[in-house]
Coordinates of C-alpha atoms in Angstrom, one line a residue:
X248 CA 0.0 0.1 -0.4
X249 CA 2.8 2.3 0.5
X250 CA 3.5 2.9 -3.3
X251 CA 0.3 4.7 -3.4
X252 CA 0.5 6.5 -0.7
X253 CA 1.2 9.9 -2.9
X254 CA -2.4 10.2 -4.3
X255 CA -4.5 10.6 -1.2
X256 CA -4.4 13.6 0.9
X257 CA -1.9 13.9 3.7
X258 CA -5.0 13.6 6.2
X259 CA -6.5 10.2 4.8
X260 CA -3.2 8.2 5.4
X261 CA -4.0 6.9 8.3
X262 CA -0.2 5.8 9.7
X263 CA -0.6 2.6 7.5
X264 CA -3.6 1.5 8.9
X265 CA -5.1 0.8 5.5
X266 CA -4.1 -1.5 2.8
X267 CA -4.8 -0.8 -0.6
X268 CA -5.7 -4.4 -2.4
X269 CA -7.0 -5.3 -5.3
X270 CA -10.4 -7.6 -5.2
X271 CA -13.7 -8.4 -6.7
X272 CA -16.4 -5.8 -4.5
X273 CA -18.5 -7.6 -2.3
X274 CA -22.6 -6.2 -1.2
X275 CA -21.9 -3.6 0.9
X276 CA -24.3 -3.7 4.0
X277 CA -26.9 -0.9 4.3
X278 CA -25.8 2.6 5.0
X279 CA -26.4 4.5 8.2
X280 CA -25.5 8.1 8.7
X281 CA -22.8 8.6 11.2
X282 CA -20.1 11.3 11.3
X283 CA -17.2 10.9 8.3
X284 CA -14.9 12.4 10.6
X285 CA -14.5 9.1 13.0
X286 CA -15.3 7.1 10.2
X287 CA -12.5 8.2 8.7
X288 CA -10.1 8.2 12.0
X289 CA -11.4 6.1 14.8
X290 CA -10.6 2.7 15.5
X291 CA -13.4 0.7 14.2
X292 CA -14.5 -2.7 14.5
X293 CA -16.8 -4.2 12.1
X294 CA -19.2 -5.4 15.4
X295 CA -19.5 -1.2 16.3
X296 CA -19.9 -0.2 12.9
X297 CA -22.5 -1.6 10.4
X298 CA -20.3 0.1 7.4
X299 CA -17.1 -2.4 8.2
X300 CA -17.3 -6.1 6.6
X301 CA -15.2 -8.4 8.8
X302 CA -11.9 -8.4 7.5
X303 CA -8.6 -9.9 9.0
X304 CA -6.4 -7.8 11.2
X305 CA -2.5 -6.3 10.3
X306 CA 0.1 -6.7 12.8
X307 CA -1.3 -3.8 14.7
X308 CA -4.1 -5.7 16.1
X309 CA -6.5 -3.4 13.9
X310 CA -8.5 -4.4 11.2
X311 CA -7.3 -4.5 7.8
X312 CA -9.6 -1.9 5.5
X313 CA -9.6 -1.8 2.0
X314 CA -10.4 0.9 -0.3
X315 CA -13.2 -0.6 -1.3
X316 CA -14.8 -0.8 1.6
X317 CA -15.4 2.7 1.7
X318 CA -19.0 3.7 0.2
X319 CA -18.9 5.6 -2.8
X320 CA -19.9 9.2 -2.2
X321 CA -16.8 8.7 0.4
X322 CA -14.4 7.6 -2.6
X323 CA -15.7 10.3 -4.7
X324 CA -14.7 12.7 -2.3
X325 CA -11.0 11.2 -1.8
X326 CA -10.8 11.6 -5.0
X327 CA -12.7 15.0 -5.8
X328 CA -9.3 16.3 -3.7
X329 CA -7.2 15.0 -6.3
X330 CA -6.0 16.7 -9.8
X331 CA -7.1 15.0 -13.0
X332 CA -4.4 13.1 -13.7
X333 CA -4.1 11.8 -10.6
X334 CA -7.5 10.5 -9.9
X335 CA -7.4 8.5 -13.5
X336 CA -4.4 7.3 -12.9
X337 CA -5.6 5.5 -9.4
X338 CA -8.2 3.2 -12.0
X339 CA -5.0 0.8 -12.0
X340 CA -5.0 0.7 -8.0
X341 CA -7.9 -2.3 -8.5
X342 CA -10.6 -3.5 -10.7
X343 CA -13.1 -1.8 -8.1
X344 CA -11.7 1.7 -8.3
X345 CA -11.3 1.3 -12.7
X346 CA -14.7 3.4 -13.0
X347 CA -14.8 5.5 -9.6
X348 CA -12.7 7.8 -11.0
X349 CA -15.3 8.9 -13.6
X350 CA -17.6 10.0 -11.3
X351 CA -14.9 12.9 -9.6
X352 CA -16.9 15.8 -9.1
X353 CA -14.0 18.5 -9.7
X354 CA -11.4 18.4 -13.0
X355 CA -9.0 20.9 -13.0
X356 CA -6.6 21.1 -16.2
X357 CA -3.4 23.2 -16.5
X358 CA -0.1 23.0 -18.2
X359 CA 1.4 21.5 -14.9
X360 CA -0.4 18.1 -16.9
X361 CA 1.9 18.0 -19.3
X362 CA 5.5 16.9 -19.2
X363 CA 8.1 18.9 -19.1
X364 CA 9.9 16.4 -21.3
X365 CA 8.1 17.3 -23.7
X366 CA 10.1 20.2 -26.1
X367 CA 8.0 22.5 -28.9
X368 CA 5.0 24.9 -27.9
X369 CA 2.8 22.6 -30.4
X370 CA 3.7 19.2 -29.1
X371 CA 2.8 19.9 -25.8
X372 CA -0.9 22.0 -27.1
X373 CA -1.6 18.5 -28.8
X374 CA -0.5 16.1 -25.5
X375 CA -2.8 19.1 -23.3
X376 CA -6.0 19.0 -25.5
X377 CA -5.5 14.7 -26.1
X378 CA -5.3 15.0 -22.0
X379 CA -8.4 17.0 -21.5
X380 CA -10.7 15.2 -24.4
X381 CA -9.6 11.7 -23.0
X382 CA -10.2 12.5 -19.2
X383 CA -13.9 14.1 -20.5
X384 CA -15.0 11.7 -23.0
X385 CA -14.4 8.5 -20.3
X386 CA -16.0 10.9 -17.7
X387 CA -19.5 9.9 -16.1
X388 CA -20.6 13.3 -17.4
X389 CA -22.1 13.2 -13.4
X390 CA -23.0 16.9 -12.1
X391 CA -19.8 18.6 -11.8
X392 CA -18.7 20.6 -8.8
X393 CA -16.3 22.6 -10.6
X394 CA -14.4 22.4 -13.9
X395 CA -11.1 24.2 -14.7
X396 CA -9.0 24.5 -17.6
X397 CA -5.7 26.6 -17.3
X398 CA -3.6 26.9 -20.4
X399 CA -1.6 29.2 -22.3
X400 CA -4.4 30.6 -25.2
X401 CA -4.0 29.8 -29.3
X402 CA -5.8 29.9 -32.1
X403 CA -5.7 26.0 -32.0
X404 CA -7.7 25.9 -28.8
X405 CA -11.1 27.4 -30.1
X406 CA -13.0 24.6 -31.4
X407 CA -11.6 22.5 -28.2
X408 CA -12.7 24.9 -26.0
X409 CA -16.0 25.6 -27.3
X410 CA -16.5 21.7 -27.5
X411 CA -15.2 21.9 -22.9
X412 CA -17.8 24.5 -22.5
X413 CA -20.5 22.2 -24.1
X414 CA -19.3 19.2 -21.9
X415 CA -19.6 21.9 -19.0
X416 CA -23.3 22.3 -20.0
X417 CA -24.1 19.5 -19.9
X418 CA -22.8 18.1 -16.8
X419 CA -24.3 21.0 -15.1
X420 CA -21.8 22.6 -14.0
X421 CA -21.5 24.1 -10.9
X422 CA -18.1 26.3 -11.4
X423 CA -16.4 26.9 -14.3
X424 CA -12.3 28.7 -15.0
X425 CA -11.2 29.1 -18.4
X426 CA -8.1 30.3 -17.1
X427 CA -6.3 31.2 -20.5
X428 CA -3.2 33.2 -20.7
X429 CA -2.0 35.4 -23.4
X430 CA 0.4 33.9 -25.7
X431 CA 2.7 36.5 -24.9
X432 CA 3.7 38.9 -22.1
X433 CA 1.7 41.8 -23.6
X434 CA -2.1 41.3 -24.0
X435 CA -2.6 43.2 -26.3
X436 CA -1.1 41.5 -29.1
X437 CA -3.0 38.3 -30.5
X438 CA -6.7 37.2 -30.1
X439 CA -8.5 36.9 -27.6
X440 CA -10.7 33.6 -27.4
X441 CA -14.3 34.3 -28.4
X442 CA -16.8 33.7 -25.5
X443 CA -20.0 30.9 -27.1
X444 CA -22.6 32.6 -26.0
X445 CA -24.2 30.8 -28.1
X446 CA -24.0 28.0 -25.6
X447 CA -25.5 29.1 -23.2
X448 CA -29.2 28.7 -24.0
X449 CA -30.5 26.2 -22.3
X450 CA -32.5 27.2 -18.8
X451 CA -31.6 23.7 -16.9
X452 CA -27.3 24.0 -17.5
X453 CA -26.9 27.8 -17.2
X454 CA -29.4 27.9 -13.8
X455 CA -26.8 25.4 -12.0
X456 CA -23.6 27.2 -12.6
X457 CA -22.9 29.7 -9.6
X458 CA -19.6 30.8 -10.1
X459 CA -17.7 32.1 -13.4
X460 CA -14.2 32.8 -14.1
X461 CA -13.2 34.3 -17.2
X462 CA -9.2 35.2 -18.3
X463 CA -8.2 35.8 -22.0
X464 CA -11.6 36.5 -23.4
X465 CA -13.5 38.6 -25.7
X466 CA -17.5 39.4 -25.3
X467 CA -19.2 40.6 -28.4
X468 CA -22.7 41.0 -28.4
X469 CA -24.8 38.1 -27.9
X470 CA -27.7 36.1 -29.5
X471 CA -31.2 36.4 -28.5
X472 CA -30.9 32.5 -27.8
X473 CA -28.2 33.5 -24.6
X474 CA -30.9 33.5 -21.7
X475 CA -28.1 34.5 -19.5
X476 CA -26.5 33.4 -15.9
X477 CA -29.7 33.6 -13.9
X478 CA -28.1 32.0 -11.1
X479 CA -24.3 33.4 -11.4
X480 CA -23.5 34.6 -7.6
X481 CA -19.8 34.7 -8.5
X482 CA -17.8 36.1 -11.6
X483 CA -13.9 36.6 -12.2
X484 CA -13.0 38.4 -15.1
X485 CA -9.3 38.9 -16.1
X486 CA -8.1 40.7 -19.4
X487 CA -11.7 40.2 -20.8
X488 CA -11.8 42.6 -24.7
X489 CA -15.3 44.1 -24.2
X490 CA -17.3 47.0 -24.6
X491 CA -19.5 49.2 -22.2
X492 CA -22.2 48.0 -23.9
X493 CA -21.4 44.4 -23.9
X494 CA -20.7 44.4 -20.6
X495 CA -23.2 46.0 -19.7
X496 CA -25.4 43.6 -20.9
X497 CA -24.2 40.5 -19.8
X498 CA -23.7 42.0 -16.4
X499 CA -27.5 42.8 -15.9
X500 CA -28.1 39.1 -16.6
X501 CA -26.4 38.2 -13.9
X502 CA -29.7 38.8 -11.9
X503 CA -28.4 37.4 -8.8
X504 CA -25.0 38.6 -8.9
X505 CA -23.2 38.7 -5.5
X506 CA -19.3 39.2 -6.5
X507 CA -18.1 41.0 -8.8
X508 CA -14.2 41.0 -9.8
X509 CA -13.0 42.9 -13.0
X510 CA -8.8 43.1 -13.6
X511 CA -7.1 44.4 -16.2
X512 CA -10.2 44.9 -18.6
X513 CA -9.5 47.9 -20.4
X514 CA -12.6 49.4 -22.2
X515 CA -11.2 52.4 -22.6
X516 CA -14.4 54.0 -21.8
X517 CA -17.1 54.3 -19.4
X518 CA -17.7 51.3 -17.3
X519 CA -21.8 52.0 -16.6
X520 CA -24.3 49.1 -15.1
X521 CA -27.6 52.0 -14.4
X522 CA -30.0 50.0 -17.0
X523 CA -30.9 47.1 -14.5
X524 CA -29.9 47.4 -10.7
X525 CA -27.6 44.9 -9.7
X526 CA -30.1 43.9 -6.9
X527 CA -27.7 41.7 -4.3
X528 CA -23.9 42.5 -5.6
X529 CA -22.4 42.9 -2.4
X530 CA -19.1 43.1 -3.7
X531 CA -17.0 45.2 -5.9
X532 CA -13.5 44.3 -7.4
X533 CA -12.5 47.1 -10.0
X534 CA -8.6 47.1 -10.1
X535 CA -6.2 48.8 -14.0
X536 CA -8.5 48.8 -15.5
X537 CA -8.6 51.4 -18.5
X538 CA -12.0 52.8 -17.7
X539 CA -13.0 56.7 -18.1
X540 CA -16.1 56.2 -15.2
X541 CA -17.8 54.0 -12.7
X542 CA -20.9 54.2 -12.4
X543 CA -23.2 51.4 -10.8
X544 CA -26.8 51.0 -9.3
X545 CA -26.4 48.1 -6.9
X546 CA -28.2 49.0 -3.2
X547 CA -27.6 46.0 -2.0
X548 CA -23.1 46.9 -2.4
X549 CA -21.4 46.5 1.0
X550 CA -17.7 46.4 -0.2
X551 CA -16.2 48.8 -3.2
X552 CA -12.5 47.8 -4.1
X553 CA -10.8 50.5 -6.5
X554 CA -6.7 50.6 -7.9
X555 CA -6.1 52.5 -10.7
X556 CA -5.7 56.0 -12.2
X557 CA -8.7 58.8 -10.4
X558 CA -11.8 58.2 -12.5
X559 CA -15.3 59.9 -11.8
X560 CA -17.1 57.1 -9.5
X561 CA -21.0 56.9 -9.0
X562 CA -22.5 54.4 -6.9
X563 CA -26.7 54.8 -7.1
X564 CA -28.8 54.2 -4.2
X565 CA -25.7 52.6 -2.5
X566 CA -27.2 53.0 1.2
X567 CA -26.1 49.9 2.8
X568 CA -22.0 50.9 2.2
X569 CA -19.7 49.8 4.5
X570 CA -15.8 49.4 3.2
X571 CA -14.6 51.2 0.2
X572 CA -11.2 51.1 -0.1
X573 CA -9.8 53.3 -2.7
X574 CA -6.1 53.4 -4.5
X575 CA -5.7 56.6 -7.0
X576 CA -2.5 57.6 -8.9
X577 CA -2.1 60.6 -10.2
X578 CA -4.9 62.0 -8.3
X579 CA -5.2 65.8 -7.0
X580 CA -5.5 65.3 -3.3
X581 CA -8.5 67.5 -2.4
X582 CA -10.3 66.8 -5.6
X583 CA -10.0 63.3 -5.5
X584 CA -11.6 63.3 -1.8
X585 CA -14.2 66.0 -2.5
X586 CA -15.7 64.1 -6.0
X587 CA -15.5 60.7 -3.7
X588 CA -17.4 61.8 -0.8
X589 CA -20.4 63.5 -3.3
X590 CA -20.2 60.6 -5.3
X591 CA -20.9 57.8 -2.5
X592 CA -22.7 59.9 0.2
X593 CA -23.6 57.3 3.0
X594 CA -20.1 55.1 2.9
X595 CA -19.7 54.6 6.2
X596 CA -15.4 53.5 6.4
X597 CA -13.7 55.1 3.6
X598 CA -9.8 54.5 2.7
X599 CA -8.2 56.3 0.4
X600 CA -4.5 56.5 -0.7
X601 CA -2.7 58.6 -3.5
X602 CA 0.8 57.9 -3.5
X603 CA 2.6 58.4 0.4
X604 CA -0.8 60.3 1.3
X605 CA -3.2 58.5 2.9
X606 CA -6.9 59.2 4.2
X607 CA -8.9 57.5 6.4
X608 CA -12.7 58.7 7.0
X609 CA -14.9 56.6 9.5
X610 CA -18.7 56.6 10.3
X611 CA -19.2 59.1 7.4
X612 CA -18.1 61.8 6.6

């Protein structure tokens, strides 16, 4: 069993008390509700707990447990802690594990999955594509908690990325992350991945999506078939290429959005969302974005963080705004302070940083 220790999280390696053996699964007795913590860490015997079948004792006099003695939901929990590559490798442990990994609820793929011995960008890209496709093809397609793709973008990936989004929607994914990196250190060069809004048309699958993270993508006007993101709670946009109108259209479709972060999203225009109030938005984070103005209608906003050049900021109906933190660059202190207090009349705690000058206002104006 020791040679497989590396496949398990450290907290589940229990001092050599578990053995990994390949054998045919015997019917397990009916499960009863017990705390998972006790089940995984207690010195259990078959007489004391109906989960565990009678097994031979090891040299320490303790029951020699086998992985196939565990309920399927516990096996899936163990696998969910592993990277996708390692979860797939568990299929060689025994015949019982051959298909268990296919129900793994969290799939994460990145450049680290590719051997460092593979040289050349085209070869590494093709190997990454083959790896992701192989895993998704064998996956059961049950509801996914998370699907994450982290890789350097190139046009060769477009069709595959579209297919992986299609898989995510069919699997009713809750958290989707396309963390794409630009092909060079200068994001303004090269094409961004066009986000396929046309694939978000099925209400049942789209309604499952609660968290969306996108990097190095571009937004184009969504088609009329796009139903929005009705249950999206968290949205993180990084190096997203879009226009004021398209961004506002997408954000207005997120009627239950609570957390919004925009990093290096260069609109070169106003960042404005007033057509429909973001009634559930509580946290707004805007950093290093090339914009001319910020204007939001967010009546339940409680925290706002901004880092970048001084720009006019107006938050309509933000009567619950508690904490505001600004890091301005190149602004005149008195002008910035007066303008902000006029645009944020209800803020309770304001932290304002302009170069080496810092102002803190607590309890309102």
